[in-house]
XYZ file of C-alpha atoms in Angstrom:
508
model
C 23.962 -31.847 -11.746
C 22.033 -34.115 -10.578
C 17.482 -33.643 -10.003
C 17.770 -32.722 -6.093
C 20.502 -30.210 -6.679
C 18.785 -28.916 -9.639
C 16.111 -28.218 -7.612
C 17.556 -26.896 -4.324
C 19.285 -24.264 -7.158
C 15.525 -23.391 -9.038
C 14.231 -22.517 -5.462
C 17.003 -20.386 -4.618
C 16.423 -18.392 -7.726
C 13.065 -18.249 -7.221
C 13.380 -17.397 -3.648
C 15.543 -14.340 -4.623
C 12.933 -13.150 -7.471
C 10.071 -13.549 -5.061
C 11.858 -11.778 -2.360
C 12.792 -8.888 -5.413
C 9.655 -8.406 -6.806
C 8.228 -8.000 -2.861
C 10.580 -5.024 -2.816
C 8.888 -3.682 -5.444
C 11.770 -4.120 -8.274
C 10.236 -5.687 -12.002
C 13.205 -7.757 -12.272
C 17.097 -8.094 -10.989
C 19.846 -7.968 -13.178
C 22.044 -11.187 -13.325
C 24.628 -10.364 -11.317
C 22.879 -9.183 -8.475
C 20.960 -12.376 -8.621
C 23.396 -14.801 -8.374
C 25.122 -12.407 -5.860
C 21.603 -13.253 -3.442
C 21.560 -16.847 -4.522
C 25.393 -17.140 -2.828
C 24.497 -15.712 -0.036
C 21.882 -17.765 1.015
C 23.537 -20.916 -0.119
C 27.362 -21.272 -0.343
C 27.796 -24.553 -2.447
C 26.274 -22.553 -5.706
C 28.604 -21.803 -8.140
C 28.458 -20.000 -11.146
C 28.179 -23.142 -13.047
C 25.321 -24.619 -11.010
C 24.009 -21.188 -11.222
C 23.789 -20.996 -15.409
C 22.226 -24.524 -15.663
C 19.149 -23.325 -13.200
C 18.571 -20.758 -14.937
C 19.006 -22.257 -17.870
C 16.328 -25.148 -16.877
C 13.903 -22.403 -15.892
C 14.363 -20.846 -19.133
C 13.862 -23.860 -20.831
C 10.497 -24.573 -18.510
C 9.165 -20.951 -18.813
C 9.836 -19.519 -15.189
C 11.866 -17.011 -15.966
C 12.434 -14.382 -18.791
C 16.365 -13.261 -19.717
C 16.223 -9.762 -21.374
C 19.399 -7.712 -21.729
C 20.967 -9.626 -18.723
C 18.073 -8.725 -16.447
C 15.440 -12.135 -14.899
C 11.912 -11.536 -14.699
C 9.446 -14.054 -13.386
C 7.804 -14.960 -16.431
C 4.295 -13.252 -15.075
C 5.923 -10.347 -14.239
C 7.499 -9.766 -17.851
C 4.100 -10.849 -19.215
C 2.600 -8.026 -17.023
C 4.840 -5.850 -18.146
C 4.462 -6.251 -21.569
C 0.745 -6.166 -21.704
C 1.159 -2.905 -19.462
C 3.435 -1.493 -22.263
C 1.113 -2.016 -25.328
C -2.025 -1.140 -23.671
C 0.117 2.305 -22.692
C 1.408 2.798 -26.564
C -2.487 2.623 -27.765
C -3.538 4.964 -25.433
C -0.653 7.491 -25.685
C -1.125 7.399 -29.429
C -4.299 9.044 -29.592
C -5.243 10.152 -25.329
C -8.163 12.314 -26.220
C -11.466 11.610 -24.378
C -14.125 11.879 -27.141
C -17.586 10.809 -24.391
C -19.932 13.474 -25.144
C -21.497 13.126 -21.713
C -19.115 14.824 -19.854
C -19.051 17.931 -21.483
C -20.200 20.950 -20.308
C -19.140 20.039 -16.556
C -22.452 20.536 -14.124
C -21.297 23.803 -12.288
C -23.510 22.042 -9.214
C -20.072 19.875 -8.381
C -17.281 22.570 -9.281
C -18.764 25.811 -7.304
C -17.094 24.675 -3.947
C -13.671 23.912 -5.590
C -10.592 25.874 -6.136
C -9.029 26.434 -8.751
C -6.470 24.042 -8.829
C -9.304 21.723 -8.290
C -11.138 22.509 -10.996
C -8.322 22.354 -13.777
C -7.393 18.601 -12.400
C -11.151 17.605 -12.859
C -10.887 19.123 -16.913
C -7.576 17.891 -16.914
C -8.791 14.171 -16.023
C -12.374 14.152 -18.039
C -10.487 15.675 -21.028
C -7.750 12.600 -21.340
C -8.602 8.611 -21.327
C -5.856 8.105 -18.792
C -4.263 10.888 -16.219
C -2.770 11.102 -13.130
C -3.630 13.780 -10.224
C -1.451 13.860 -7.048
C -1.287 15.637 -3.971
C -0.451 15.073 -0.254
C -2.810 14.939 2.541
C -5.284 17.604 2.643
C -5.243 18.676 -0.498
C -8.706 17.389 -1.300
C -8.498 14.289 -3.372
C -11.843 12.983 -1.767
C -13.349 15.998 -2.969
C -12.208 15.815 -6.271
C -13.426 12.361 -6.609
C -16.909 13.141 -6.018
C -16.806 15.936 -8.159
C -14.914 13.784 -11.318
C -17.714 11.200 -10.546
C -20.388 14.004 -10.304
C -19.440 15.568 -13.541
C -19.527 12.439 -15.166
C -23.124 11.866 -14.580
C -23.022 8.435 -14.985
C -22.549 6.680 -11.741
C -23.732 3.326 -13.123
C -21.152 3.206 -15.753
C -18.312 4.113 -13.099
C -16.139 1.766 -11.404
C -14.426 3.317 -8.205
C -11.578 1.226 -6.736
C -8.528 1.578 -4.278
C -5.596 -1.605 -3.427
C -6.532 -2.632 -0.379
C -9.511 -3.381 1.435
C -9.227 -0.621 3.749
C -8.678 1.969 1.143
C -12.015 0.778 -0.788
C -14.083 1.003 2.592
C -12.436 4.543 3.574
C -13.382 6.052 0.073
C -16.987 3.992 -0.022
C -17.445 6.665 3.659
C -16.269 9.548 2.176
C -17.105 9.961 -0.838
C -21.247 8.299 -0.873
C -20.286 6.003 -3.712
C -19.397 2.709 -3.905
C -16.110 1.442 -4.073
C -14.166 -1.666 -4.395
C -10.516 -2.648 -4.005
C -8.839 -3.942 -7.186
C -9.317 -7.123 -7.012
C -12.788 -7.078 -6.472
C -13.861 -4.691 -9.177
C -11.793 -6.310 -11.468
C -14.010 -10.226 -10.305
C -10.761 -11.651 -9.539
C -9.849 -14.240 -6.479
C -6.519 -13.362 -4.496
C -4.452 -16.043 -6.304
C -6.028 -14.920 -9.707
C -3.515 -13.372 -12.574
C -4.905 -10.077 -13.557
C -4.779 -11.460 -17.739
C -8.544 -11.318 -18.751
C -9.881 -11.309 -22.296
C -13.510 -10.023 -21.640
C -13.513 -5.836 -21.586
C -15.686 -3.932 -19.300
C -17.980 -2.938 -22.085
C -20.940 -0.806 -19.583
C -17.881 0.839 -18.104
C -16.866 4.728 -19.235
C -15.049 5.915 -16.155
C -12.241 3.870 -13.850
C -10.879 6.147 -9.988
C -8.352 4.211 -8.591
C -7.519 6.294 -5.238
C -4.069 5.264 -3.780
C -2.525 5.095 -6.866
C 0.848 5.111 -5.269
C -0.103 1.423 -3.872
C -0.628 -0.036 -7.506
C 1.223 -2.988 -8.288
C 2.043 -3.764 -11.914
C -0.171 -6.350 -12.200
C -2.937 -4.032 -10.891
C -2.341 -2.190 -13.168
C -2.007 -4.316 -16.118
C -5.449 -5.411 -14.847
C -7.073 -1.807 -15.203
C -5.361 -1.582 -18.478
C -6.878 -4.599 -20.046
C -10.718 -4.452 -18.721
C -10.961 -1.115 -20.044
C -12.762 -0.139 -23.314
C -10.984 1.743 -25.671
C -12.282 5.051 -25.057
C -12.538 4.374 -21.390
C -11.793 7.055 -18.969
C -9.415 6.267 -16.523
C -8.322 8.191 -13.821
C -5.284 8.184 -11.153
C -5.250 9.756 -7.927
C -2.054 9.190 -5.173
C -0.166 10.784 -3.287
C 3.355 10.709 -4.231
C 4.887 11.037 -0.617
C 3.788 8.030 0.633
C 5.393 4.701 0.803
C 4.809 2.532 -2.348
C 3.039 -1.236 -3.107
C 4.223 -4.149 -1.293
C 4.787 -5.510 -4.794
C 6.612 -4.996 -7.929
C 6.030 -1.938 -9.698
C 7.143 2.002 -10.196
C 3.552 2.943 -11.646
C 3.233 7.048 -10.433
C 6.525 7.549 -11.518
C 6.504 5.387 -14.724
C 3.607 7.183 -15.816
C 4.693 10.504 -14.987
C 8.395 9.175 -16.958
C 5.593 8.698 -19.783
C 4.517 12.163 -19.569
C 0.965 11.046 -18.755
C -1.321 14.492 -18.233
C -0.906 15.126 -14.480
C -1.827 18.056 -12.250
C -0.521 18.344 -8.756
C -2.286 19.636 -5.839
C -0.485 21.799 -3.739
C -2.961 23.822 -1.570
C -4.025 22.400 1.675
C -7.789 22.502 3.068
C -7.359 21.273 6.332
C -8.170 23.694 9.182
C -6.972 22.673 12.967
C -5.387 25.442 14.590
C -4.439 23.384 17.154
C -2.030 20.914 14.763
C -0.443 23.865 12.913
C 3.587 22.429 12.641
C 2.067 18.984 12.169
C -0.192 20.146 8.579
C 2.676 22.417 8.001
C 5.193 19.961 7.691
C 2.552 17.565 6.043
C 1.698 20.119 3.598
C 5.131 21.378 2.559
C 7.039 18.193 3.074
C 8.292 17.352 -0.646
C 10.785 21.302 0.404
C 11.862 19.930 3.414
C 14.752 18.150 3.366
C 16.803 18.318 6.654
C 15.797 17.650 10.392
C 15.584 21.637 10.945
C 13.582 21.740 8.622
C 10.979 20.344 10.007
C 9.169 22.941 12.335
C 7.764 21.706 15.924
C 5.275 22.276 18.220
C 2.804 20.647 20.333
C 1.264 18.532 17.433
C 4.980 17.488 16.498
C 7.392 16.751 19.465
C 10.839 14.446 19.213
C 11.390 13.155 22.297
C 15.422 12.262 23.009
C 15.528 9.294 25.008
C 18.301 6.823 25.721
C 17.214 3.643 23.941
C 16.187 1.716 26.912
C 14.310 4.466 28.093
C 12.878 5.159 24.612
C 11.114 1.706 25.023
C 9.734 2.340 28.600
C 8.921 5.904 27.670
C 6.509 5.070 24.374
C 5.507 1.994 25.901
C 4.029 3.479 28.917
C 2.830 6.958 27.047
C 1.014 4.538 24.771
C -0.092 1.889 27.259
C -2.251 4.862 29.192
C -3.723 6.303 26.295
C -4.692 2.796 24.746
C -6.364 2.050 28.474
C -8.192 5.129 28.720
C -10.049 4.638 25.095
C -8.038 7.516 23.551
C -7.870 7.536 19.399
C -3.851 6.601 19.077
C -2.177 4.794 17.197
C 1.784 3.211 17.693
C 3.672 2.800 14.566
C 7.505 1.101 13.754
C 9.285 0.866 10.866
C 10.339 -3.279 11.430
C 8.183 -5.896 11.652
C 10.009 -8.125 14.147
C 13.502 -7.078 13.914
C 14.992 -5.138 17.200
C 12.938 -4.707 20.914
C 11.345 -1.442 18.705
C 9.249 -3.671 16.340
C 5.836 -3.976 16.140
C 5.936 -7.514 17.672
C 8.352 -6.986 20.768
C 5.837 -3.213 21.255
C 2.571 -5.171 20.813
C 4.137 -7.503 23.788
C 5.052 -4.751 25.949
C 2.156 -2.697 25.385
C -0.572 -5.623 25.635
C 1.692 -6.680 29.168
C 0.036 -3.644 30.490
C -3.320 -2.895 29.228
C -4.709 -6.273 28.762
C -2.385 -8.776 30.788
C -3.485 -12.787 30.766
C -5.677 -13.545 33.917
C -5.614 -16.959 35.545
C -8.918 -18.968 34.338
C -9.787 -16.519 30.501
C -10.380 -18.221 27.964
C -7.310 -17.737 25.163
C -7.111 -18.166 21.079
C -4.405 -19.845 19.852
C -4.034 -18.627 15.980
C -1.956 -18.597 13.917
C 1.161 -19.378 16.245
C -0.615 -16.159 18.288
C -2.072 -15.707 21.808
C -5.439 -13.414 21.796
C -7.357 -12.347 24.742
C -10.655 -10.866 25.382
C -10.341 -6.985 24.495
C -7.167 -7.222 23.058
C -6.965 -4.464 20.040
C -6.507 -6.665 16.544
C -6.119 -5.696 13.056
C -7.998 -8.133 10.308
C -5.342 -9.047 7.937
C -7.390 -10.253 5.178
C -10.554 -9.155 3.167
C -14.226 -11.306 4.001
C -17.460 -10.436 2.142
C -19.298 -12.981 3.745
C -18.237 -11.580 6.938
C -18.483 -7.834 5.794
C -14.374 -7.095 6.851
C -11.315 -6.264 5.065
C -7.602 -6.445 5.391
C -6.867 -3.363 7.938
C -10.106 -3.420 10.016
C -8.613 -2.436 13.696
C -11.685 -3.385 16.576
C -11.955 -5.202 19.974
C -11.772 -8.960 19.786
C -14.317 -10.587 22.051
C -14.474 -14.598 23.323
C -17.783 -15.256 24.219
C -17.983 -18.145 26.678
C -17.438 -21.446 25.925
C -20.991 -22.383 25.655
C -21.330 -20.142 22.931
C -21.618 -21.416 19.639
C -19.624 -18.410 18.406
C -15.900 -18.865 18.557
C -15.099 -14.952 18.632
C -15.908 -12.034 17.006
C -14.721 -8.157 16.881
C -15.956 -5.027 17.845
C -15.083 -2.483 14.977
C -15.506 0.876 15.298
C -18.233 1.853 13.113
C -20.626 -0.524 14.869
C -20.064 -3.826 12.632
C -19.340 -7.207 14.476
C -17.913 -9.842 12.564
C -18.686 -12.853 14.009
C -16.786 -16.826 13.263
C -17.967 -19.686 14.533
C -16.414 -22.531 16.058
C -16.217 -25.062 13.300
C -15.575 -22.108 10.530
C -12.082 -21.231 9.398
C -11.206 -18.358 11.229
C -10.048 -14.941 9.530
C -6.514 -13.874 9.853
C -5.534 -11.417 12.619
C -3.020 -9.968 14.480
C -2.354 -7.813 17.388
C -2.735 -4.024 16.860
C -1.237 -1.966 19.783
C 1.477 -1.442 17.302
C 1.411 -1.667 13.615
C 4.241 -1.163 10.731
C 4.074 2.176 8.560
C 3.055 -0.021 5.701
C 0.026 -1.712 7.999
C -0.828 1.531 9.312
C -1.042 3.335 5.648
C -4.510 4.231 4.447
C -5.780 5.250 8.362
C -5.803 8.280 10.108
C -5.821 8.628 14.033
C -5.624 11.341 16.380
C -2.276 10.647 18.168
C 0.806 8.879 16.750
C 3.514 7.125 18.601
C 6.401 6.176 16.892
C 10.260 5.463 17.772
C 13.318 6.774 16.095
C 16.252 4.851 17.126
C 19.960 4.107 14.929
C 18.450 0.468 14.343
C 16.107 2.329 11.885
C 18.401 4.425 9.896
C 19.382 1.439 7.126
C 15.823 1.535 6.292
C 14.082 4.890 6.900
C 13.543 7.334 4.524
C 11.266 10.323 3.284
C 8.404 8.340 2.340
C 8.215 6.332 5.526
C 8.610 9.519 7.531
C 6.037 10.763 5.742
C 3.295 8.208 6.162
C 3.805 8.384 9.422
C 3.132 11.877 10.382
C 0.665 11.930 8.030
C -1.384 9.132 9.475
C -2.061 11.611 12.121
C -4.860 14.138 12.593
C -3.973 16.003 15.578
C -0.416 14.945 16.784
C 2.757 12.997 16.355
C 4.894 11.805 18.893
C 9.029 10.292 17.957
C 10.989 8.486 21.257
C 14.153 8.106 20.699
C 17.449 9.939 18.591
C 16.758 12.732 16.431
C 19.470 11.716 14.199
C 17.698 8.465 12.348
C 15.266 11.208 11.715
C 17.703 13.377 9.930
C 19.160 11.026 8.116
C 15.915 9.942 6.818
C 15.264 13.342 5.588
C 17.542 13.475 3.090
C 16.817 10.085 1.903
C 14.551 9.414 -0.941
C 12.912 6.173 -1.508
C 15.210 3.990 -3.707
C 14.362 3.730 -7.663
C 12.490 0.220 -8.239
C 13.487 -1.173 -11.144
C 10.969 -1.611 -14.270
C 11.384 -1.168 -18.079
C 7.885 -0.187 -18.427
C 8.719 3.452 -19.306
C 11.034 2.555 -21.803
C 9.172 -0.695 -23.619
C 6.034 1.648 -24.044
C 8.643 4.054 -26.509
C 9.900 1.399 -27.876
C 6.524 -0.285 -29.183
C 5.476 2.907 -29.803
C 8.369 2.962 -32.742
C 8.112 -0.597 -34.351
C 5.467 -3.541 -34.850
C 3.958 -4.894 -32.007
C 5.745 -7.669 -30.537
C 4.957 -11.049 -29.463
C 3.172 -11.483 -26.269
C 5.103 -14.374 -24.732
């Protein structure tokens, strides 16, 4: 074969790991991999196939273990995830001093449940603690972080940018996504030799967002008696990413405690934090009780798309706290790109003579609603900031900046590289995860049903405070219902027993 073949075959496969590991899977057995390499190019053959692999092998791409590829980073994560497990399984006793006895000052307004997960986590170097919405996570965060009494030794940290700024609000302390806490850049590998020596206590809230590599990261800044503590909600969708860490762990037997009783009080939401609260019993679409904070409204598909369009275009003009989410990205006239079209048609239509920003392939007008797609220090921002995007005129010296809602203005100028955005009438479940709103719109239509399931349906109703809205079919719905997220693939689960049983192996 000759070098430009050879090639054209290493990008396939790399293109179909890339693609697998963005799904969330560790790696892809062989036969499923050459199965995806076929399909996106015809001429490869089995033969071709072997000898790209085989090159990558030989070049240290790829990893082969029992017929299953890994990117070689990923297996490297993996296997540093795995040892750093075995040592702390061995022996997953917290021996700090400090902590013990708990200040009764942060566990008086806690129940009991409460209580036993903040023992539970203090008393073991690594745990897990889970619960839906409502159940008072952000409460028991303080109070971990309280009983700890050592705020300057504690590092506080959530995936995404939005996450870390949510928890910095509600909780008073500090807190940083991942990446940040853990002084890496974006493109950084999360391999470090130097420990977090000052640090005795790691929260990472939205645990169920952790990629591998996050937390292979975690795993190898901490200390060896480190405290390090998991909070998530297992309901919710899981990390754009490879990695299975909640349920790995929990596969693991890691010390867990589940929250099950909910603290929210709104009378006037009671199916809506109902269904929220019970949702891992419910299982079919009569299940699911309604009311006037949960409605499924059965349109024909044409008039689905009129219906939510115009529902949402009114509320979005008059200022209301809503929020439209979709389950596709661009695929079908229900995405978020062809609903941010219709939507922004109506509230905030071009007029002859505005000024217009062209970026990134995208048209923005003054006032449009945008969501910040990527994290700024310098501009104080992160990925999921949604605000008001305002062009000054063109004797400004200021390009554009945004109006977010908690009074900060992020500013770029006009010779600066400008931050990532995009248009935020409608947003994906997976964009729209780690905010809460008032109202949320969302279609249900048969396109939908090859990729909904319970996890998606939950993030979206649980995204909303006061009310939830489907246009469409109720049937998607009840399909979705009875589907659970599929199984990502990872060894991690069964590499930590392993080590745990002979000599440690080779890092490769």
């Amino acid at each position: 074969m000759n070098t430009k073949a050879m090639c054209a075959v290493k990008e396939h496969i790399h293109e179909a790991i890339k693609k697998n590991e963005m799904d969330g899977d560790s790696f892809i057995p062989m036969q499923d991999l050459i199965s995806k390499c076929c399909s996106m190019e015809k001429s490869i053959t089995w033969e071709t196939f072997a000898l790209g692999i085989e090159k990558m092998v030989e070049e240290k791409e790829i990893c082969i273990e029992n017929s299953n590829i890994y990117s070689a980073k990923t297996y490297q994560y993996e296997i540093a995830a795995a040892l750093s497990l075995r040592d702390i399984l061995e022996r997953n006793v917290n021996t700090g001093k400090w902590a013990f006895p708990f200040p009764d000052y942060y566990l008086s307004d806690l129940c009991e449940e409460q209580k036993e997960a903040v023992r539970m986590a203090l008393s073991h170097k690594l745990s897990l603690i889970t619960g839906g919405a409502g159940t008072g996570k952000t409460t028991l965060i303080k109070a971990i972080i309280g009983c700890w009494g050592r705020t300057s030794s504690t590092v506080l940290c959530a995936p995404t940018g939005k996450a870390a700024r949510n928890l910095t609000a509600k909780t008073g302390f500090r807190a940083r996504t991942v990446h940040s806490a853990l002084g890496l850049r974006p493109d950084e590998d999360f391999f470090t030799p130097v420990k977090w020596s000052d640090v005795s206590l790691i929260v990472v809230d939205e645990a169920s967002m952790l990629t591998l590599e996050m937390l292979t990261g975690i795993l190898q800044r901490a200390r060896k008696n480190c405290c390090i503590v998991l909070i998530g909600d297992p309901n919710q969708l899981q990390s754009v990413g490879c990695g299975n860490v909640m349920n790995d762990l929990l596969l693991l037997g890691i010390p867990h405690v589940h929250l099950d009783l909910n603290h929210r009080q709104d009378e006037g939401a009671a199916a809506l934090l109902e269904n929220i609260t019970n949702f891992s019993k419910l299982s079919k679409l009569r299940d699911i009780n309604g009311d006037e904070s949960l409605q499924i409204n059965l349109y024909e598909k044409e008039d689905a798309y009129d219906a939510l369009v115009q529902e949402a275009s009114r509320a979005y003009y008059n200022g209301e706290n809503i929020q439209v989410i979709t389950p596709f990205k661009e695929k079908t006239k229900f995405s978020a790109k062809s609903l941010n079209a219709g939507i922004k048609a109506m509230v905030n239509p071009y007029r002859v003579g505005e000024r217009v920003l062209h970026l990134y392939g995208m048209d923005f007008h003054d006032g449009d609603r945008v969501m910040i797609t990527q994290n700024s220090a310098e501009h104080d921002c992160t990925n999921g900031d949604i605000g008001i995007l305002r062009l000054p005129d063109k004797s400004s010296e200021v390009e554009f900046y945004i109006e977010l809602a908690d009074g900060r203005r992020p500013q770029w100028g006009r010779n600066e590289t400008p931050i990532e955005l995009i248009h935020a009438y409608a947003l994906t479940v997976h964009k729209s995860q780690g905010s809460e709103y008032d109202r949320v719109l969302m279609p249900v239509t048969e396109e939908f049903a090859c990729m909904m399931n319970r996890n998606l349906v939950y993030t979206a109703i649980s995204r909303a405070r006061k009310q939830v809205v489907f246009y469409g079919s109720d049937a998607p719905l009840g399909e979705a219902m009875g589907k659970p997220m599929r199984r990502r693939l990872s060894n991690l689960p069964q590499r930590v027993k392993s080590y745990a049983q002979i000599a440690e192996p080779e890092v490769v």
